[in-house]
């Protein structure tokens, strides 16, 4: 992925709509318009951009309306033509890059619009807009933004945000484990399934501390716990624990002497 200073290309931004079948295009167009309006200096151009965007948003909110389809297409084409006309007449004297970026969104190319707008509206506002537009249930947006800020690509960050959001009821000590693994890029469905057993294990505070240390891979504690499992006849669980199998952690923690 490119650095934030360099921005991100359209392919990078395209991972957001690909991550959700409920991607809210109307929200993206409306939000992008709000961001871009602030940096368009020419009042008439700013007003025309807002009128065109409002027309397209009405269509996106009611896609079954044939009349709105026609109006939206005409508004998008008119704004594109306006940008081209200003470029021809001003010879570059008037900045139209901001409205040109919005025009891409009005034509439905949201990734390209984000890539074009990022240099002048900033990465952070665009990330908040696109993650909100996913409209996902049980989705941890703050964690997803944190992962994106840490350099993870959108596909992986959104997957982690969905996993963490679905299990937000977990105890705080286990959520910290999940967060650490998400930030390290090692969180996946198999890990979540294994950690889920710890969440359902009804561990005491002391057992939870033991589980946390086992999950963090403390070799000496793993060896002691594995020996204890063997002494209780749980030889297979002991072997899995030594091999780093997370499924064995909950059992090892529950069998801790109280």
Coordinates of C-alpha atoms in Angstrom, one line a residue:
X1 CA 0.0 0.0 0.0
X2 CA 1.1 3.6 -0.7
X3 CA 2.0 5.8 2.2
X4 CA -0.6 8.3 3.4
X5 CA 1.6 11.1 2.2
X6 CA 1.4 9.6 -1.4
X7 CA -2.2 8.7 -1.1
X8 CA -3.9 5.6 -2.3
X9 CA -4.9 4.5 -5.8
X10 CA -8.3 3.6 -7.0
X11 CA -7.6 -0.1 -6.7
X12 CA -7.0 0.4 -3.0
X13 CA -10.2 2.3 -2.4
X14 CA -12.1 -0.3 -4.5
X15 CA -11.7 -2.8 -1.6
X16 CA -14.3 -0.9 0.4
X17 CA -17.4 -1.4 -1.9
X18 CA -16.1 -5.0 -2.5
X19 CA -16.3 -5.7 1.2
X20 CA -20.0 -5.1 1.6
X21 CA -23.1 -5.8 -0.5
X22 CA -24.8 -3.0 1.4
X23 CA -22.3 -0.3 0.4
X24 CA -24.2 3.1 0.6
X25 CA -23.3 5.0 -2.6
X26 CA -25.7 7.8 -1.7
X27 CA -23.9 8.4 1.6
X28 CA -20.5 8.4 -0.2
X29 CA -21.6 10.9 -2.8
X30 CA -23.2 13.2 -0.2
X31 CA -20.3 12.9 2.1
X32 CA -17.7 13.5 -0.6
X33 CA -19.7 16.5 -1.7
X34 CA -19.5 18.0 1.8
X35 CA -15.8 17.4 1.9
X36 CA -15.1 18.8 -1.5
X37 CA -17.3 21.9 -1.2
X38 CA -15.1 23.2 1.5
X39 CA -12.1 23.5 -0.9
X40 CA -13.8 24.7 -4.0
X41 CA -13.0 28.5 -4.2
X42 CA -15.2 29.5 -7.1
X43 CA -18.7 30.1 -5.8
X44 CA -20.6 29.3 -9.0
X45 CA -18.7 26.1 -9.6
X46 CA -19.3 25.1 -6.0
X47 CA -23.0 25.8 -6.3
X48 CA -23.2 23.8 -9.6
X49 CA -21.4 20.9 -8.0
X50 CA -23.8 20.8 -5.1
X51 CA -26.9 20.9 -7.3
X52 CA -25.5 18.1 -9.5
X53 CA -24.6 16.0 -6.4
X54 CA -28.0 16.5 -4.8
X55 CA -29.7 15.3 -8.0
X56 CA -27.5 12.1 -8.1
X57 CA -28.1 11.4 -4.4
X58 CA -31.9 11.6 -5.0
X59 CA -31.5 9.0 -7.7
X60 CA -29.3 6.7 -5.6
X61 CA -31.8 6.9 -2.8
X62 CA -34.6 5.9 -5.2
X63 CA -32.9 3.9 -7.9
X64 CA -36.2 2.5 -9.3
X65 CA -37.3 5.9 -10.5
X66 CA -36.7 6.2 -14.3
X67 CA -37.1 10.0 -14.2
X68 CA -34.4 10.3 -11.5
X69 CA -32.1 8.1 -13.5
X70 CA -32.4 10.5 -16.5
X71 CA -32.0 13.6 -14.3
X72 CA -29.0 12.2 -12.5
X73 CA -27.2 11.2 -15.7
X74 CA -27.8 14.6 -17.2
X75 CA -26.6 16.4 -14.0
X76 CA -23.4 14.3 -13.9
X77 CA -22.7 14.9 -17.6
X78 CA -23.4 18.7 -17.2
X79 CA -20.9 19.0 -14.4
X80 CA -18.3 17.1 -16.4
X81 CA -18.9 19.4 -19.3
X82 CA -18.6 22.5 -17.1
X83 CA -15.2 21.3 -15.8
X84 CA -14.0 20.8 -19.3
X85 CA -15.2 24.2 -20.4
X86 CA -13.6 26.0 -17.5
X87 CA -10.3 24.2 -18.2
X88 CA -10.4 25.2 -21.9
X89 CA -11.2 28.9 -21.1
X90 CA -8.9 29.5 -18.1
X91 CA -5.9 27.6 -19.4
X92 CA -5.3 26.2 -15.9
X93 CA -5.9 29.5 -14.2
X94 CA -8.9 28.1 -12.3
X95 CA -8.6 24.9 -10.2
X96 CA -11.1 22.3 -11.2
X97 CA -9.4 19.2 -9.8
X98 CA -11.7 19.1 -6.8
X99 CA -14.9 19.2 -8.8
X100 CA -13.5 16.8 -11.3
X101 CA -13.0 14.3 -8.5
X102 CA -16.6 14.8 -7.4
X103 CA -17.7 14.3 -11.1
X104 CA -16.1 10.8 -11.0
X105 CA -18.3 9.9 -8.0
X106 CA -21.4 11.3 -9.8
X107 CA -20.7 8.9 -12.6
X108 CA -20.4 6.0 -10.1
X109 CA -16.7 5.6 -10.0
X110 CA -16.3 6.0 -6.2
X111 CA -12.8 4.4 -5.9
X112 CA -11.4 6.8 -8.5
X113 CA -13.2 9.7 -6.9
X114 CA -11.6 8.9 -3.5
X115 CA -8.1 8.6 -5.1
X116 CA -8.5 11.9 -6.8
X117 CA -10.0 13.7 -3.8
X118 CA -7.6 12.4 -1.2
X119 CA -4.8 14.9 -1.8
X120 CA -7.0 17.9 -0.9
X121 CA -9.6 16.5 1.5
X122 CA -7.3 14.2 3.5
X123 CA -7.1 10.4 4.1
X124 CA -8.8 10.4 7.5
X125 CA -12.2 11.9 6.5
X126 CA -12.4 9.7 3.4
X127 CA -11.7 6.6 5.5
X128 CA -14.4 7.5 8.0
X129 CA -16.8 8.1 5.1
X130 CA -16.1 4.8 3.3
X131 CA -16.1 2.6 6.4
X132 CA -19.4 4.2 7.5
X133 CA -20.8 3.6 4.0
X134 CA -20.2 -0.2 4.4
X135 CA -23.4 -0.3 6.5
X136 CA -22.3 -3.5 8.2
X137 CA -23.9 -5.0 11.3
X138 CA -21.8 -5.9 14.3
X139 CA -18.9 -3.9 12.8
X140 CA -16.2 -2.2 14.9
X141 CA -15.5 1.0 12.9
X142 CA -13.0 2.6 15.4
X143 CA -10.9 -0.6 15.3
X144 CA -11.1 -0.8 11.5
X145 CA -9.9 2.8 11.3
X146 CA -7.1 2.0 13.7
X147 CA -6.0 -0.9 11.6
X148 CA -6.2 1.2 8.4
X149 CA -4.1 3.9 10.1
X150 CA -1.6 1.2 11.0
X151 CA -1.1 0.3 7.4
X152 CA -3.4 -2.6 6.8
X153 CA -5.2 -2.8 3.5
X154 CA -9.0 -2.3 3.5
X155 CA -9.9 -5.9 2.8
X156 CA -8.1 -7.2 5.8
X157 CA -9.0 -4.3 8.1
X158 CA -12.7 -4.6 7.3
X159 CA -12.6 -8.4 7.9
X160 CA -11.1 -7.8 11.3
X161 CA -13.6 -5.1 12.1
X162 CA -16.4 -7.5 11.4
X163 CA -14.9 -10.3 13.5
X164 CA -14.3 -8.0 16.5
X165 CA -17.6 -6.3 16.2
X166 CA -19.5 -9.6 16.2
X167 CA -17.8 -10.6 19.5
X168 CA -18.0 -7.3 21.3
X169 CA -19.7 -9.1 24.2
X170 CA -16.4 -10.9 25.1
X171 CA -14.7 -10.1 28.3
X172 CA -12.2 -7.2 28.2
X173 CA -9.1 -9.3 28.7
X174 CA -10.0 -11.4 25.7
X175 CA -10.9 -8.4 23.5
X176 CA -7.4 -7.1 24.3
X177 CA -6.0 -10.4 22.9
X178 CA -8.1 -10.0 19.8
X179 CA -7.1 -6.4 19.3
X180 CA -3.4 -7.3 19.6
X181 CA -3.8 -10.0 17.0
X182 CA -5.8 -7.7 14.7
X183 CA -3.1 -5.0 14.9
X184 CA -0.4 -7.7 14.1
X185 CA -2.4 -8.9 11.1
X186 CA -2.8 -12.4 12.5
X187 CA -6.6 -12.4 13.2
X188 CA -8.7 -14.8 11.2
X189 CA -11.8 -16.9 11.5
X190 CA -9.9 -19.9 12.9
X191 CA -8.3 -17.8 15.6
X192 CA -11.7 -16.3 16.5
X193 CA -13.3 -19.7 16.7
X194 CA -10.5 -20.9 19.1
X195 CA -10.7 -17.8 21.3
X196 CA -14.5 -18.1 21.4
X197 CA -14.0 -21.2 23.5
X198 CA -12.2 -19.1 26.1
X199 CA -15.1 -16.6 26.1
X200 CA -17.5 -19.4 26.9
X201 CA -15.3 -21.1 29.4
X202 CA -16.5 -18.9 32.4
X203 CA -13.0 -18.4 33.6
X204 CA -12.2 -16.9 37.0
X205 CA -10.0 -13.8 37.0
X206 CA -7.0 -16.0 37.9
X207 CA -7.9 -18.4 35.1
X208 CA -8.3 -15.5 32.7
X209 CA -4.8 -14.3 33.5
X210 CA -3.4 -17.7 32.9
X211 CA -5.3 -18.0 29.5
X212 CA -3.9 -14.6 28.5
X213 CA -0.4 -15.6 29.3
X214 CA -0.9 -18.9 27.4
X215 CA -2.3 -17.0 24.4
X216 CA 0.7 -14.7 24.5
X217 CA 2.9 -17.8 24.1
X218 CA 4.8 -17.9 27.4
X219 CA 6.9 -21.0 26.8
X220 CA 7.6 -21.9 30.4
X221 CA 4.0 -21.6 31.4
X222 CA 2.9 -23.6 28.3
X223 CA 5.3 -26.4 29.3
X224 CA 4.0 -26.4 32.9
X225 CA 0.3 -26.4 31.8
X226 CA 0.9 -29.1 29.3
X227 CA 2.5 -31.3 32.0
X228 CA -0.5 -30.6 34.2
X229 CA -2.8 -31.7 31.4
X230 CA -0.8 -34.9 30.9
X231 CA -1.0 -35.6 34.6
X232 CA -4.8 -35.4 34.3
X233 CA -4.9 -37.8 31.4
X234 CA -5.4 -35.1 28.8
X235 CA -2.5 -36.2 26.6
X236 CA -3.9 -35.0 23.3
X237 CA -4.8 -31.6 24.7
X238 CA -1.3 -31.3 26.2
X239 CA 0.3 -32.1 22.8
X240 CA -1.9 -29.5 21.1
X241 CA -1.0 -26.9 23.7
X242 CA 2.7 -27.5 23.1
X243 CA 2.1 -27.1 19.4
X244 CA 0.4 -23.7 19.9
X245 CA -3.1 -24.9 19.3
X246 CA -5.4 -22.2 20.7
X247 CA -8.2 -24.7 21.3
X248 CA -6.3 -26.2 24.1
X249 CA -5.9 -22.9 26.0
X250 CA -9.4 -22.8 27.4
X251 CA -9.1 -26.4 28.7
X252 CA -5.8 -25.7 30.3
X253 CA -7.1 -22.5 32.0
X254 CA -10.2 -24.2 33.3
X255 CA -8.2 -27.0 34.8
X256 CA -6.0 -24.5 36.8
X257 CA -6.1 -25.3 40.5
X258 CA -8.4 -22.8 42.3

